Amino acid sequence: MNRLLNGTLCVTLALGAGLAQAETALRVGLNADIRSTEPGVNRDENTDTVMLHIVEGLVAHREDASVGPLLAREVKRSDDGMTYTFTLRDRVHFQNGATLTAQDVKWTWERYLNPKTQWRCLAEFDGRGGAKITGIDTPDPLTVVFHLDQPSGLFLASMARPDCGGSGILHPDSLAADGSWKAPIGTGPFSLGEWKPGQYVVLSRFKDYSPRDDAGPDGFTGKKTALVDAVRFMVIPDPSSAKAALMSNNIDLLPNVSASDAQELKSTPGVQISFSPIMAICGLLFQTNDPLLKDVRIRQAIAHSLDYGQMVTALSNGTSEPNNSAIPQTSPFYSATAKQGYRYDPQEAQRLLKEAGYHGQPIKMIVNKRYSQMFDMGLLSQAMAVASGLNIQMETLEWGTQLERYQSGNYQMMAFSYSSRLDPATSFDSLMGDKTKEPRKVWDNPQAQAVLRDAVRESDTAKRQALFDQLHTMMIHDTPMVIIYNGTVAAALRDSVKGFHSWPVSSPRLWGVSLAAQ
């Protein structure tokens, strides 16, 4: 049965049921439900994945991790680096039929900058994490001018961040009459059809979508064309059930499968695997305000207790290599300095523990089973640390509960992963900050924050490289966390799926993807 919702076609589906009128639907497995439909606010990686098919920002990341225009036709930066002028593409439509104007951009950004919105990336634009937006002008319907209080080499990259919802531009009808959130009305190639919490999210092809005139898709930008009538994200928390659904042709695509499952599925008839290195950060977080872990020697001892080669081989099934740096291995800034990390040295770990007066006090490490790599990372770390005399005890929580504990800083130690950041400054920024203002930050070092501020303002590549090398060296010394590896994303898909491939950001893109007849 079809019905109209906020001016867009909503295809009502029951889990496992067929599409009305035999429309083409791409069935995609999600390991957990989305957290909300509000881009960049109450979010996680799955939420970002879904929302970035609905909303679009002024700019977006290209395939090579650079930033290019999306809703903007052109972007100009002033000589002093404090003014950015965006010229919008003409005749771009929202999913309710309205035409995009500069006023919509200003309205959206003023809402993001309002602390009451609780936007994930407010700190990147209000002066806490870099430049502050001091004003937004709209001199004509297709021109938006952003004024900053200082130069910023990261302004566009921060705008494009997937965890910011791509700073997606929204139509005011996304809000109810009382100003509360209702549903996203964006400009993307798909619109929100139906969300049945815990079961599925359906996106419908936006038939009046206004694509760029590029040759084809390019990361999150380029020519984005929906080639299926609907995308059905099906919530399947159990990895074994998800794998069985793919093998039995009940779903078409699993965007992220474990390394071991990828190896098994490679030999399954009708299934193919798409691999790509990613820029995520996977490791162990320490609460440096904890009475025990505030001693850097204990944190360093844990770092020296881990056999990184053996661990990463097991975690990735041999598809990744260790990396102790916040600078991803695929980054052009991954230098010889960034390759210098922790050495596996149980004797050094024992020496540090003895010097710190550690006598086997329990250290509680939070893990979850939603993300198998986090659980396995914790399990391997616990087992390896025993040889150095460390008493690490695992506590398994639901992912939502762990995320809340991370946000509040209410933990002693946890296995955790950060989604891909495409510039080293944003990688470091996701980890660094004043814990009294942002409890989720793990590295609270004012000197390091000053270096990061210089890296954010700097646009010269060689000078940025030196600053990133300095930050890496400082972080290895402070050990606020142990970064273990960046990882590889493996997607498993039926042979009928055409046009899909993984990429370093890891978030799947389903425009340009079609289904062949079977």
Coordinates of C-alpha atoms in Angstrom, one line a residue:
M1 CA 0.0 0.0 0.0
N2 CA 1.4 3.4 -1.0
R3 CA 0.7 6.6 1.0
L4 CA 1.9 10.2 0.9
L5 CA 4.0 11.4 3.8
N6 CA 5.2 15.0 3.9
G7 CA 4.9 15.2 0.1
T8 CA 7.1 12.1 -0.5
L9 CA 6.1 8.6 -1.5
C10 CA 6.1 6.3 1.4
V11 CA 6.2 2.6 0.7
T12 CA 4.8 0.7 3.7
L13 CA 6.6 -2.5 4.2
A14 CA 6.4 -5.4 6.6
L15 CA 9.7 -7.0 7.5
G16 CA 10.3 -9.7 5.0
A17 CA 7.3 -8.7 2.8
G18 CA 7.5 -7.8 -0.8
L19 CA 7.3 -4.3 -2.2
A20 CA 3.9 -3.0 -3.3
Q21 CA 3.5 -3.1 -7.1
A22 CA 6.8 -5.0 -7.5
E23 CA 8.9 -1.8 -7.2
T24 CA 12.7 -2.4 -7.1
A25 CA 14.0 -2.4 -3.6
L26 CA 17.6 -2.8 -2.5
R27 CA 17.6 -4.7 0.8
V28 CA 20.5 -3.7 3.1
G29 CA 21.3 -5.2 6.5
L30 CA 22.0 -2.9 9.5
N31 CA 23.6 -4.3 12.7
A32 CA 21.4 -2.0 14.8
D33 CA 18.7 0.5 14.5
I34 CA 19.3 4.2 13.8
R35 CA 19.1 6.5 16.8
S36 CA 17.0 9.2 15.2
T37 CA 16.1 10.9 11.9
E38 CA 17.8 14.1 12.9
P39 CA 21.1 14.5 11.0
G40 CA 24.1 15.1 13.2
V41 CA 22.2 15.3 16.5
N42 CA 21.2 12.0 18.1
R43 CA 23.4 9.9 15.9
D44 CA 25.8 7.1 15.4
E45 CA 27.4 5.6 12.3
N46 CA 24.2 3.8 11.2
T47 CA 22.2 7.0 11.6
D48 CA 24.8 8.9 9.6
T49 CA 24.6 6.2 6.8
V50 CA 20.9 6.5 6.4
M51 CA 20.6 10.3 6.8
L52 CA 23.4 11.0 4.2
H53 CA 21.1 9.5 1.6
I54 CA 18.4 12.1 2.5
V55 CA 20.2 15.3 3.2
E56 CA 23.1 17.1 1.4
G57 CA 25.5 19.8 2.5
L58 CA 27.1 22.7 0.7
V59 CA 30.2 20.5 0.3
A60 CA 31.1 16.9 0.7
H61 CA 34.1 14.5 0.6
R62 CA 35.2 13.2 -2.7
E63 CA 36.5 9.6 -3.2
D64 CA 40.1 10.7 -2.6
A65 CA 39.1 12.3 0.7
S66 CA 39.4 15.9 -0.6
V67 CA 36.4 18.2 -0.2
G68 CA 34.4 19.3 -3.2
P69 CA 31.2 21.2 -3.8
L70 CA 27.8 19.5 -3.5
L71 CA 24.8 21.9 -3.1
A72 CA 27.3 24.7 -3.9
R73 CA 28.3 25.3 -7.5
E74 CA 31.3 27.3 -6.4
V75 CA 33.2 28.1 -3.2
K76 CA 35.5 31.1 -2.8
R77 CA 37.7 31.8 0.1
S78 CA 38.9 35.3 0.9
D79 CA 42.6 36.1 0.9
D80 CA 42.6 36.5 4.7
G81 CA 40.9 33.1 5.1
M82 CA 38.0 34.5 7.2
T83 CA 35.2 34.7 4.6
Y84 CA 33.7 31.8 2.5
T85 CA 31.3 32.6 -0.3
F86 CA 29.1 29.8 -1.6
T87 CA 27.2 30.1 -4.8
L88 CA 24.4 27.6 -4.9
R89 CA 23.4 25.4 -7.8
D90 CA 20.2 26.7 -9.4
R91 CA 16.9 24.8 -9.4
V92 CA 17.7 22.3 -6.6
H93 CA 14.6 20.9 -5.0
F94 CA 13.7 19.8 -1.5
Q95 CA 11.8 16.5 -1.2
N96 CA 8.6 18.5 -0.5
G97 CA 8.8 20.3 -3.8
A98 CA 10.3 23.6 -2.6
T99 CA 13.3 25.1 -4.3
L100 CA 16.5 25.5 -2.4
T101 CA 17.5 29.1 -1.6
A102 CA 20.2 30.8 0.3
Q103 CA 17.7 31.6 3.1
D104 CA 17.2 27.8 3.6
V105 CA 21.0 27.5 4.1
K106 CA 21.0 30.3 6.6
W107 CA 18.0 28.9 8.5
T108 CA 19.6 25.5 8.7
W109 CA 22.9 26.8 9.9
E110 CA 21.4 29.1 12.5
R111 CA 19.6 26.1 13.8
Y112 CA 22.8 24.0 13.9
L113 CA 24.5 26.8 15.8
N114 CA 21.8 27.1 18.4
P115 CA 23.0 25.1 21.5
K116 CA 19.4 23.9 22.1
T117 CA 19.7 21.8 18.9
Q118 CA 22.5 19.8 20.4
W119 CA 24.3 19.4 17.1
R120 CA 27.1 17.0 17.3
C121 CA 29.5 19.4 15.6
L122 CA 28.7 22.7 17.3
A123 CA 32.1 22.9 18.9
E124 CA 33.7 23.0 15.4
F125 CA 32.0 26.2 14.6
D126 CA 31.4 28.2 17.8
G127 CA 35.0 28.9 18.6
R128 CA 35.7 25.9 20.9
G129 CA 37.3 23.7 18.3
G130 CA 38.6 26.3 15.8
A131 CA 37.1 29.2 14.0
K132 CA 33.8 30.7 15.1
I133 CA 31.1 31.6 12.6
T134 CA 30.4 35.3 13.4
G135 CA 27.8 35.9 10.7
I136 CA 25.9 34.4 7.7
D137 CA 24.8 36.7 4.9
T138 CA 22.5 36.0 2.0
P139 CA 23.1 38.8 -0.5
D140 CA 20.9 37.1 -3.1
P141 CA 18.8 33.9 -3.4
L142 CA 21.8 31.8 -4.6
T143 CA 24.6 33.3 -2.5
V144 CA 25.6 32.5 1.1
V145 CA 28.5 34.2 2.8
F146 CA 30.0 32.8 6.0
H147 CA 32.2 35.1 8.2
L148 CA 34.7 33.6 10.6
D149 CA 36.6 35.2 13.5
Q150 CA 40.0 33.7 12.4
P151 CA 41.4 31.8 9.4
S152 CA 40.6 28.1 9.2
G153 CA 42.2 25.4 7.1
L154 CA 39.5 23.0 8.3
F155 CA 36.3 24.9 7.8
L156 CA 35.2 23.0 4.7
A157 CA 36.4 19.6 5.9
S158 CA 34.4 20.1 9.1
M159 CA 31.3 21.0 7.1
A160 CA 31.7 17.8 5.2
R161 CA 32.1 15.4 8.1
P162 CA 29.7 12.4 8.0
D163 CA 29.3 12.5 11.8
C164 CA 28.0 16.1 11.4
G165 CA 25.3 14.8 9.1
G166 CA 27.3 16.4 6.3
S167 CA 25.9 19.7 7.7
G168 CA 22.9 18.7 5.6
I169 CA 20.6 21.6 4.5
L170 CA 17.0 21.1 5.7
H171 CA 13.7 22.6 4.7
P172 CA 12.0 24.4 7.7
D173 CA 9.1 21.9 7.3
S174 CA 11.4 19.4 8.9
L175 CA 10.2 20.9 12.2
A176 CA 6.7 20.8 13.7
A177 CA 4.7 23.9 14.4
D178 CA 6.1 24.1 18.0
G179 CA 9.7 23.9 16.7
S180 CA 10.3 20.3 17.7
W181 CA 11.9 17.8 15.3
K182 CA 9.5 16.0 12.9
A183 CA 11.3 14.4 9.9
P184 CA 14.1 15.3 7.6
I185 CA 13.2 17.1 4.4
G186 CA 16.4 17.4 2.4
T187 CA 17.7 17.5 -1.2
G188 CA 19.2 14.0 -1.4
P189 CA 18.4 11.3 -4.0
F190 CA 16.3 9.4 -1.4
S191 CA 13.5 10.6 0.9
L192 CA 12.4 9.1 4.2
G193 CA 9.6 6.7 3.6
E194 CA 9.0 4.8 6.9
W195 CA 10.9 4.1 10.0
K196 CA 9.7 1.2 12.2
P197 CA 12.0 1.3 15.2
G198 CA 13.8 -2.0 15.8
Q199 CA 12.8 -3.4 12.4
Y200 CA 13.5 -1.3 9.3
V201 CA 14.0 2.0 7.7
V202 CA 12.6 2.6 4.2
L203 CA 13.9 5.2 1.8
S204 CA 12.1 6.1 -1.4
R205 CA 13.6 7.4 -4.6
F206 CA 13.2 11.1 -4.9
K207 CA 11.9 11.4 -8.4
D208 CA 12.6 15.1 -8.7
Y209 CA 16.1 14.9 -7.4
S210 CA 18.5 17.5 -8.9
P211 CA 21.8 15.8 -9.6
R212 CA 25.1 17.5 -10.2
D213 CA 26.3 17.5 -13.8
D214 CA 29.5 15.6 -13.0
A215 CA 30.4 12.5 -15.0
G216 CA 29.4 10.2 -12.1
P217 CA 29.5 9.7 -8.4
D218 CA 32.5 10.9 -6.5
G219 CA 32.5 10.0 -2.8
F220 CA 29.6 11.8 -1.2
T221 CA 29.4 14.3 -4.0
G222 CA 29.4 14.0 -7.8
K223 CA 26.5 12.8 -9.8
K224 CA 24.2 11.0 -7.4
T225 CA 21.4 9.1 -9.1
A226 CA 19.0 6.7 -7.4
L227 CA 18.7 3.6 -9.6
V228 CA 16.3 1.6 -7.4
D229 CA 12.8 2.7 -6.3
A230 CA 13.5 2.1 -2.6
V231 CA 16.2 1.1 -0.2
R232 CA 15.1 -1.0 2.8
F233 CA 17.6 -1.0 5.7
M234 CA 16.7 -4.1 7.7
V235 CA 17.8 -4.2 11.3
I236 CA 19.5 -7.6 11.9
P237 CA 21.7 -7.3 15.1
D238 CA 23.0 -10.9 15.1
P239 CA 25.9 -11.3 12.6
S240 CA 25.1 -15.0 12.0
S241 CA 21.5 -14.2 11.1
A242 CA 22.6 -11.4 8.8
K243 CA 25.0 -13.7 7.1
A244 CA 22.3 -16.4 6.7
A245 CA 19.9 -13.8 5.2
L246 CA 22.5 -12.8 2.6
M247 CA 23.3 -16.4 1.7
S248 CA 19.6 -17.2 1.3
N249 CA 19.0 -14.1 -0.8
N250 CA 16.7 -12.5 1.7
I251 CA 18.9 -9.4 1.7
D252 CA 21.1 -8.0 -1.0
L253 CA 24.0 -6.2 0.8
L254 CA 25.8 -6.2 4.1
P255 CA 27.9 -3.1 4.2
N256 CA 30.2 -4.2 6.9
V257 CA 31.0 -7.8 7.8
S258 CA 33.7 -9.2 10.0
A259 CA 37.0 -10.3 8.5
S260 CA 36.2 -14.0 9.3
D261 CA 32.8 -13.8 7.8
A262 CA 34.2 -12.1 4.7
Q263 CA 36.6 -15.0 4.2
E264 CA 33.7 -17.5 4.5
L265 CA 31.4 -15.6 2.2
K266 CA 34.0 -15.2 -0.5
S267 CA 33.5 -18.9 -1.4
T268 CA 29.6 -18.7 -1.3
P269 CA 28.1 -18.9 -4.8
G270 CA 26.2 -15.7 -5.8
V271 CA 28.1 -13.6 -3.2
Q272 CA 31.0 -11.2 -3.7
I273 CA 33.2 -9.2 -1.3
S274 CA 34.3 -5.5 -1.7
F275 CA 37.3 -4.6 0.5
S276 CA 38.7 -1.1 1.2
P277 CA 41.1 0.3 3.8
I278 CA 39.4 2.8 6.1
M279 CA 40.4 5.8 8.2
A280 CA 38.6 4.8 11.4
I281 CA 40.5 4.7 14.7
C282 CA 40.1 1.5 16.7
G283 CA 41.7 1.2 20.2
L284 CA 41.4 1.3 24.0
L285 CA 40.3 4.4 25.8
F286 CA 41.5 5.4 29.3
Q287 CA 39.8 7.7 31.7
T288 CA 42.8 9.8 32.6
N289 CA 40.9 11.3 35.6
D290 CA 40.4 7.8 37.1
P291 CA 42.3 7.4 40.5
L292 CA 44.3 4.5 39.1
L293 CA 44.7 5.3 35.4
K294 CA 45.6 8.9 36.0
D295 CA 49.1 7.5 36.4
V296 CA 50.6 7.6 32.9
R297 CA 53.0 4.7 33.8
I298 CA 50.0 2.3 34.2
R299 CA 48.6 3.5 30.8
Q300 CA 52.0 3.0 29.2
A301 CA 52.3 -0.4 30.8
I302 CA 49.1 -1.5 29.1
A303 CA 50.4 -0.2 25.8
H304 CA 53.6 -2.2 26.2
S305 CA 51.6 -5.4 27.1
L306 CA 50.0 -5.7 23.7
D307 CA 51.4 -7.7 20.8
Y308 CA 50.0 -5.5 18.1
G309 CA 51.0 -7.7 15.1
Q310 CA 49.4 -10.7 16.5
M311 CA 46.3 -8.7 17.6
V312 CA 45.7 -7.0 14.3
T313 CA 46.2 -10.1 12.3
A314 CA 43.5 -11.8 14.4
L315 CA 41.1 -8.8 14.4
S316 CA 41.4 -8.3 10.6
N317 CA 42.1 -11.8 9.4
G318 CA 45.3 -10.5 8.0
T319 CA 43.8 -7.6 6.0
S320 CA 45.1 -4.7 8.2
E321 CA 48.3 -3.6 9.8
P322 CA 48.9 -2.1 13.3
N323 CA 48.9 1.7 13.6
N324 CA 49.3 3.5 16.9
S325 CA 48.8 6.9 15.4
A326 CA 45.7 9.1 15.2
I327 CA 46.9 9.8 11.6
P328 CA 45.4 7.0 9.4
Q329 CA 47.7 4.9 7.3
T330 CA 45.9 6.0 4.1
S331 CA 46.4 9.7 4.9
P332 CA 49.1 11.6 2.9
F333 CA 50.3 12.9 6.3
Y334 CA 51.2 9.4 7.6
S335 CA 54.9 10.0 7.9
A336 CA 57.9 8.1 9.3
T337 CA 57.2 9.8 12.6
A338 CA 53.6 8.5 12.7
K339 CA 54.9 5.0 12.2
Q340 CA 56.8 5.2 15.5
G341 CA 54.5 3.7 18.1
Y342 CA 54.5 1.4 21.1
R343 CA 56.7 -1.6 21.2
Y344 CA 55.5 -5.0 22.6
D345 CA 57.6 -5.3 25.7
P346 CA 56.0 -7.2 28.7
Q347 CA 59.2 -6.7 30.8
E348 CA 59.0 -2.9 30.3
A349 CA 55.3 -3.1 31.2
Q350 CA 56.1 -4.9 34.5
R351 CA 58.8 -2.4 35.3
L352 CA 56.4 0.5 34.8
L353 CA 53.7 -1.2 36.9
K354 CA 56.2 -1.8 39.7
E355 CA 57.4 1.8 39.6
A356 CA 53.7 3.0 39.7
G357 CA 53.0 0.8 42.8
Y358 CA 50.4 -1.3 40.9
H359 CA 49.5 -4.5 42.8
G360 CA 46.9 -6.1 40.7
Q361 CA 44.0 -3.7 41.3
P362 CA 41.2 -4.5 38.9
I363 CA 40.7 -2.3 35.8
K364 CA 37.3 -2.5 34.4
M365 CA 37.1 -2.4 30.6
I366 CA 33.7 -1.8 28.8
V367 CA 33.0 -3.7 25.6
N368 CA 29.9 -4.5 23.6
K369 CA 28.8 -7.2 21.2
R370 CA 27.1 -5.1 18.6
Y371 CA 30.5 -4.3 17.1
S372 CA 32.5 -7.6 17.1
Q373 CA 35.8 -5.8 16.6
M374 CA 35.4 -3.9 19.8
F375 CA 34.5 -7.0 21.8
D376 CA 37.4 -9.0 20.2
M377 CA 39.8 -6.1 20.8
G378 CA 38.9 -6.1 24.4
L379 CA 39.1 -9.8 24.8
L380 CA 42.6 -10.0 23.2
S381 CA 43.8 -7.1 25.2
Q382 CA 42.6 -8.6 28.4
A383 CA 44.4 -11.9 27.6
M384 CA 47.6 -10.3 26.6
A385 CA 47.8 -8.0 29.6
V386 CA 47.8 -10.9 32.0
A387 CA 51.4 -11.7 31.2
S388 CA 52.5 -8.3 32.4
G389 CA 50.6 -8.6 35.7
L390 CA 47.6 -6.5 34.7
N391 CA 44.1 -7.4 36.0
I392 CA 41.7 -6.2 33.4
Q393 CA 38.1 -7.2 33.8
M394 CA 35.6 -7.0 30.9
E395 CA 32.1 -5.5 31.3
T396 CA 29.8 -6.1 28.4
L397 CA 27.2 -3.4 27.9
E398 CA 24.5 -2.7 25.2
W399 CA 26.0 -0.4 22.6
G400 CA 23.7 2.5 23.5
T401 CA 24.7 2.2 27.1
Q402 CA 28.4 2.2 26.3
L403 CA 27.9 5.2 24.0
E404 CA 26.2 7.1 26.9
R405 CA 29.1 6.2 29.2
Y406 CA 31.6 7.4 26.6
Q407 CA 29.7 10.7 26.1
S408 CA 29.7 11.3 29.9
G409 CA 33.2 10.1 30.5
N410 CA 31.8 7.6 33.0
Y411 CA 34.2 4.7 32.5
Q412 CA 37.7 3.5 33.5
M413 CA 38.7 1.9 30.3
M414 CA 36.8 0.8 27.1
A415 CA 37.3 -0.7 23.7
F416 CA 36.1 1.8 21.2
S417 CA 36.1 2.9 17.6
Y418 CA 35.9 6.3 16.0
S419 CA 34.4 6.7 12.5
S420 CA 36.6 7.9 9.7
R421 CA 38.0 11.4 9.8
L422 CA 39.6 12.4 6.5
D423 CA 42.0 15.1 7.8
P424 CA 44.5 14.4 10.7
A425 CA 43.3 17.6 12.5
T426 CA 39.8 16.2 12.7
S427 CA 41.2 12.8 13.8
F428 CA 43.1 14.5 16.7
D429 CA 40.1 16.8 17.4
S430 CA 37.8 13.8 17.9
L431 CA 40.1 12.7 20.8
M432 CA 41.3 16.0 22.3
G433 CA 39.6 18.6 24.5
D434 CA 38.9 20.0 27.9
K435 CA 37.2 17.2 29.8
T436 CA 35.4 19.7 32.1
K437 CA 33.6 21.0 29.0
E438 CA 33.5 17.9 26.8
P439 CA 33.6 14.8 29.0
R440 CA 33.8 12.5 26.0
K441 CA 37.2 13.8 25.1
V442 CA 40.0 11.4 26.0
W443 CA 43.1 13.5 25.7
D444 CA 43.1 16.7 27.9
N445 CA 46.5 18.3 27.3
P446 CA 46.5 22.2 26.9
Q447 CA 49.9 22.2 25.1
A448 CA 48.7 19.6 22.6
Q449 CA 45.5 21.6 22.1
A450 CA 47.5 24.7 21.3
V451 CA 49.5 22.7 18.6
L452 CA 46.2 21.4 17.2
R453 CA 44.8 25.0 17.0
D454 CA 47.9 25.9 14.9
A455 CA 47.3 22.9 12.6
V456 CA 43.7 23.9 12.2
R457 CA 44.6 27.5 11.1
E458 CA 47.5 26.4 9.0
S459 CA 47.1 25.8 5.2
D460 CA 50.7 25.1 4.2
T461 CA 51.2 21.3 3.8
A462 CA 54.8 21.1 5.1
K463 CA 54.0 23.1 8.2
R464 CA 50.9 21.0 8.9
Q465 CA 53.0 17.9 8.5
A466 CA 55.4 19.1 11.2
L467 CA 52.5 20.0 13.6
F468 CA 50.9 16.5 13.1
D469 CA 54.2 14.8 13.7
Q470 CA 54.5 16.8 17.0
L471 CA 51.0 15.8 18.1
H472 CA 51.7 12.2 17.4
T473 CA 54.9 12.2 19.5
M474 CA 53.1 14.0 22.4
M475 CA 50.2 11.5 22.3
I476 CA 52.4 8.5 22.4
H477 CA 54.0 9.9 25.5
D478 CA 50.8 10.8 27.2
T479 CA 49.0 7.6 26.2
P480 CA 45.4 8.8 26.8
M481 CA 44.4 5.8 24.7
V482 CA 46.1 3.1 22.8
I483 CA 45.3 3.2 19.1
I484 CA 45.6 -0.3 17.7
Y485 CA 44.7 -0.1 14.0
N486 CA 42.6 1.6 11.3
G487 CA 41.1 -1.5 9.8
T488 CA 39.6 -2.6 6.6
V489 CA 35.9 -2.5 5.7
A490 CA 34.5 -5.6 3.9
A491 CA 31.1 -5.5 2.3
A492 CA 29.3 -8.6 1.2
L493 CA 26.8 -8.4 -1.6
R494 CA 24.8 -10.5 -3.9
D495 CA 26.0 -10.8 -7.6
S496 CA 22.7 -9.0 -8.6
V497 CA 24.0 -5.8 -6.9
K498 CA 25.7 -3.6 -9.5
G499 CA 27.7 -0.4 -9.0
F500 CA 28.5 -0.7 -5.3
H501 CA 32.0 -0.5 -3.9
S502 CA 33.5 0.1 -0.4
W503 CA 35.7 3.2 0.2
P504 CA 38.0 4.6 3.0
V505 CA 35.1 6.5 4.7
S506 CA 33.4 3.1 5.0
S507 CA 29.9 4.5 5.0
P508 CA 28.0 2.8 2.2
R509 CA 26.6 4.9 -0.7
L510 CA 23.5 3.5 -2.4
W511 CA 23.0 6.0 -5.2
G512 CA 24.4 4.7 -8.5
V513 CA 23.6 1.1 -7.3
S514 CA 21.2 -1.1 -9.2
L515 CA 19.8 -4.6 -9.0
A516 CA 20.1 -6.9 -12.0
A517 CA 17.3 -9.2 -12.8
Q518 CA 17.7 -12.7 -11.3

